[in-house]
Amino acid sequence: MDLGEQDFDSILFYEHARKNEEAVYAKNPLDADSQTQSESIKFVKDVVSKLEEALEIYPKKNDGIWSLGNAQTFLSFITKNLEDAKPYFTRAMQCFQQALEEVFISTWLF
């Protein structure tokens, strides 16, 4: 099986996340909440960054825009303070709307 550069980058990304989780667990194996929340937030923010980079290259990629909306939704749900979560919800809504518009535009043009 021949791995492309993007596949290799994904493997490295997930391996890095796995190693981080192992380190957090080693510090306090009984504190599941703080482990999963802090590492999940860091992981998803990294995902958001990668998606935004990809969308700079191809801004009309509807599945990338939709995935960015999913990541923003996740960040809003895991944020404890409602006021802090609102910008994530707003951004998610914008992403979902934009992704739908891209699908409709591409459907009607082709």
PDB file of C-alpha atoms in Angstrom:
ATOM      1  CA  MET A   1       0.000   0.000   0.000  1.00  0.00           C
ATOM      2  CA  ASP A   2       1.420   3.322  -1.056  1.00  0.00           C
ATOM      3  CA  LEU A   3       0.759   6.155   1.383  1.00  0.00           C
ATOM      4  CA  GLY A   4       0.451   9.648   0.025  1.00  0.00           C
ATOM      5  CA  GLU A   5       1.906  12.652   1.822  1.00  0.00           C
ATOM      6  CA  GLN A   6      -1.498  13.584   3.233  1.00  0.00           C
ATOM      7  CA  ASP A   7      -2.046  10.052   4.577  1.00  0.00           C
ATOM      8  CA  PHE A   8       1.372  10.082   6.195  1.00  0.00           C
ATOM      9  CA  ASP A   9       0.655  13.476   7.789  1.00  0.00           C
ATOM     10  CA  SER A  10      -2.618  12.114   9.183  1.00  0.00           C
ATOM     11  CA  ILE A  11      -0.855   9.108  10.688  1.00  0.00           C
ATOM     12  CA  LEU A  12       1.743  11.362  12.318  1.00  0.00           C
ATOM     13  CA  PHE A  13      -0.972  13.667  13.638  1.00  0.00           C
ATOM     14  CA  TYR A  14      -2.936  10.837  15.272  1.00  0.00           C
ATOM     15  CA  GLU A  15       0.206   9.211  16.627  1.00  0.00           C
ATOM     16  CA  HIS A  16       1.181  12.503  18.249  1.00  0.00           C
ATOM     17  CA  ALA A  17      -2.297  12.793  19.797  1.00  0.00           C
ATOM     18  CA  ARG A  18      -2.067   9.224  21.090  1.00  0.00           C
ATOM     19  CA  LYS A  19       1.314   9.896  22.725  1.00  0.00           C
ATOM     20  CA  ASN A  20      -0.049  13.049  24.362  1.00  0.00           C
ATOM     21  CA  GLU A  21      -2.966  11.086  25.798  1.00  0.00           C
ATOM     22  CA  GLU A  22      -0.571   8.475  27.182  1.00  0.00           C
ATOM     23  CA  ALA A  23       1.462  11.173  28.910  1.00  0.00           C
ATOM     24  CA  VAL A  24      -1.634  12.763  30.458  1.00  0.00           C
ATOM     25  CA  TYR A  25      -2.852   9.372  31.633  1.00  0.00           C
ATOM     26  CA  ALA A  26       0.540   8.569  33.183  1.00  0.00           C
ATOM     27  CA  LYS A  27       0.352  11.754  35.292  1.00  0.00           C
ATOM     28  CA  ASN A  28      -3.047  10.937  36.800  1.00  0.00           C
ATOM     29  CA  PRO A  29      -4.836   7.818  35.531  1.00  0.00           C
ATOM     30  CA  LEU A  30      -7.926   8.514  37.652  1.00  0.00           C
ATOM     31  CA  ASP A  31      -8.701  11.998  36.312  1.00  0.00           C
ATOM     32  CA  ALA A  32     -10.560  11.109  33.133  1.00  0.00           C
ATOM     33  CA  ASP A  33     -12.483  14.369  32.818  1.00  0.00           C
ATOM     34  CA  SER A  34      -9.526  16.695  32.733  1.00  0.00           C
ATOM     35  CA  GLN A  35      -7.568  14.326  30.508  1.00  0.00           C
ATOM     36  CA  THR A  36     -10.214  13.998  27.867  1.00  0.00           C
ATOM     37  CA  GLN A  37     -11.353  17.603  27.923  1.00  0.00           C
ATOM     38  CA  SER A  38      -7.999  19.358  27.776  1.00  0.00           C
ATOM     39  CA  GLU A  39      -6.522  16.977  25.232  1.00  0.00           C
ATOM     40  CA  SER A  40      -9.696  16.976  23.165  1.00  0.00           C
ATOM     41  CA  ILE A  41      -9.751  20.757  23.014  1.00  0.00           C
ATOM     42  CA  LYS A  42      -6.096  20.851  21.986  1.00  0.00           C
ATOM     43  CA  PHE A  43      -6.639  18.135  19.394  1.00  0.00           C
ATOM     44  CA  VAL A  44      -9.714  19.768  17.857  1.00  0.00           C
ATOM     45  CA  LYS A  45      -8.042  23.179  17.761  1.00  0.00           C
ATOM     46  CA  ASP A  46      -5.200  21.536  15.830  1.00  0.00           C
ATOM     47  CA  VAL A  47      -7.786  20.032  13.480  1.00  0.00           C
ATOM     48  CA  VAL A  48      -9.404  23.460  13.030  1.00  0.00           C
ATOM     49  CA  SER A  49      -6.021  24.923  12.163  1.00  0.00           C
ATOM     50  CA  LYS A  50      -5.333  22.207   9.564  1.00  0.00           C
ATOM     51  CA  LEU A  51      -8.795  22.594   8.022  1.00  0.00           C
ATOM     52  CA  GLU A  52      -8.369  26.358   7.797  1.00  0.00           C
ATOM     53  CA  GLU A  53      -5.000  25.852   6.069  1.00  0.00           C
ATOM     54  CA  ALA A  54      -6.598  23.448   3.600  1.00  0.00           C
ATOM     55  CA  LEU A  55      -9.440  25.858   2.938  1.00  0.00           C
ATOM     56  CA  GLU A  56      -6.955  28.608   2.127  1.00  0.00           C
ATOM     57  CA  ILE A  57      -5.792  26.392  -0.732  1.00  0.00           C
ATOM     58  CA  TYR A  58      -9.276  25.341  -1.859  1.00  0.00           C
ATOM     59  CA  PRO A  59     -11.852  27.617  -0.183  1.00  0.00           C
ATOM     60  CA  LYS A  60     -14.897  26.076  -1.902  1.00  0.00           C
ATOM     61  CA  LYS A  61     -14.278  22.498  -0.684  1.00  0.00           C
ATOM     62  CA  ASN A  62     -17.683  21.836   0.841  1.00  0.00           C
ATOM     63  CA  ASP A  63     -16.706  18.752   2.864  1.00  0.00           C
ATOM     64  CA  GLY A  64     -13.777  20.656   4.379  1.00  0.00           C
ATOM     65  CA  ILE A  65     -16.064  23.534   5.286  1.00  0.00           C
ATOM     66  CA  TRP A  66     -18.585  21.085   6.774  1.00  0.00           C
ATOM     67  CA  SER A  67     -15.831  19.373   8.803  1.00  0.00           C
ATOM     68  CA  LEU A  68     -14.740  22.761  10.113  1.00  0.00           C
ATOM     69  CA  GLY A  69     -18.330  23.347  11.224  1.00  0.00           C
ATOM     70  CA  ASN A  70     -18.326  20.000  13.029  1.00  0.00           C
ATOM     71  CA  ALA A  71     -15.090  20.905  14.814  1.00  0.00           C
ATOM     72  CA  GLN A  72     -16.509  24.275  15.855  1.00  0.00           C
ATOM     73  CA  THR A  73     -19.650  22.545  17.152  1.00  0.00           C
ATOM     74  CA  PHE A  74     -17.527  20.163  19.209  1.00  0.00           C
ATOM     75  CA  LEU A  75     -15.594  23.080  20.711  1.00  0.00           C
ATOM     76  CA  SER A  76     -18.851  24.823  21.612  1.00  0.00           C
ATOM     77  CA  PHE A  77     -20.217  21.740  23.384  1.00  0.00           C
ATOM     78  CA  ILE A  78     -17.054  21.117  25.372  1.00  0.00           C
ATOM     79  CA  THR A  79     -16.714  24.768  26.443  1.00  0.00           C
ATOM     80  CA  LYS A  80     -18.150  25.134  29.946  1.00  0.00           C
ATOM     81  CA  ASN A  81     -19.096  28.820  29.795  1.00  0.00           C
ATOM     82  CA  LEU A  82     -22.006  29.634  27.466  1.00  0.00           C
ATOM     83  CA  GLU A  83     -20.645  33.071  26.564  1.00  0.00           C
ATOM     84  CA  ASP A  84     -17.319  31.487  25.572  1.00  0.00           C
ATOM     85  CA  ALA A  85     -19.166  28.848  23.535  1.00  0.00           C
ATOM     86  CA  LYS A  86     -21.298  31.263  21.490  1.00  0.00           C
ATOM     87  CA  PRO A  87     -18.549  32.229  18.996  1.00  0.00           C
ATOM     88  CA  TYR A  88     -17.960  28.535  18.247  1.00  0.00           C
ATOM     89  CA  PHE A  89     -21.689  28.006  17.605  1.00  0.00           C
ATOM     90  CA  THR A  90     -21.788  31.086  15.387  1.00  0.00           C
ATOM     91  CA  ARG A  91     -18.776  29.938  13.387  1.00  0.00           C
ATOM     92  CA  ALA A  92     -20.237  26.417  13.068  1.00  0.00           C
ATOM     93  CA  MET A  93     -23.505  27.837  11.730  1.00  0.00           C
ATOM     94  CA  GLN A  94     -21.585  29.941   9.187  1.00  0.00           C
ATOM     95  CA  CYS A  95     -19.571  26.913   8.071  1.00  0.00           C
ATOM     96  CA  PHE A  96     -22.644  24.706   7.638  1.00  0.00           C
ATOM     97  CA  GLN A  97     -24.444  27.432   5.679  1.00  0.00           C
ATOM     98  CA  GLN A  98     -21.400  27.995   3.452  1.00  0.00           C
ATOM     99  CA  ALA A  99     -20.971  24.255   2.834  1.00  0.00           C
ATOM    100  CA  LEU A 100     -24.613  23.923   1.802  1.00  0.00           C
ATOM    101  CA  GLU A 101     -24.307  26.900  -0.522  1.00  0.00           C
ATOM    102  CA  GLU A 102     -21.221  25.354  -2.150  1.00  0.00           C
ATOM    103  CA  VAL A 103     -23.100  22.086  -2.712  1.00  0.00           C
ATOM    104  CA  PHE A 104     -26.083  23.866  -4.249  1.00  0.00           C
ATOM    105  CA  ILE A 105     -23.874  26.038  -6.446  1.00  0.00           C
ATOM    106  CA  SER A 106     -21.859  23.085  -7.715  1.00  0.00           C
ATOM    107  CA  THR A 107     -25.045  21.047  -8.261  1.00  0.00           C
ATOM    108  CA  TRP A 108     -26.709  23.755 -10.314  1.00  0.00           C
ATOM    109  CA  LEU A 109     -23.600  24.586 -12.346  1.00  0.00           C
ATOM    110  CA  PHE A 110     -22.869  21.004 -13.414  1.00  0.00           C
TER     111      PHE A 110
END
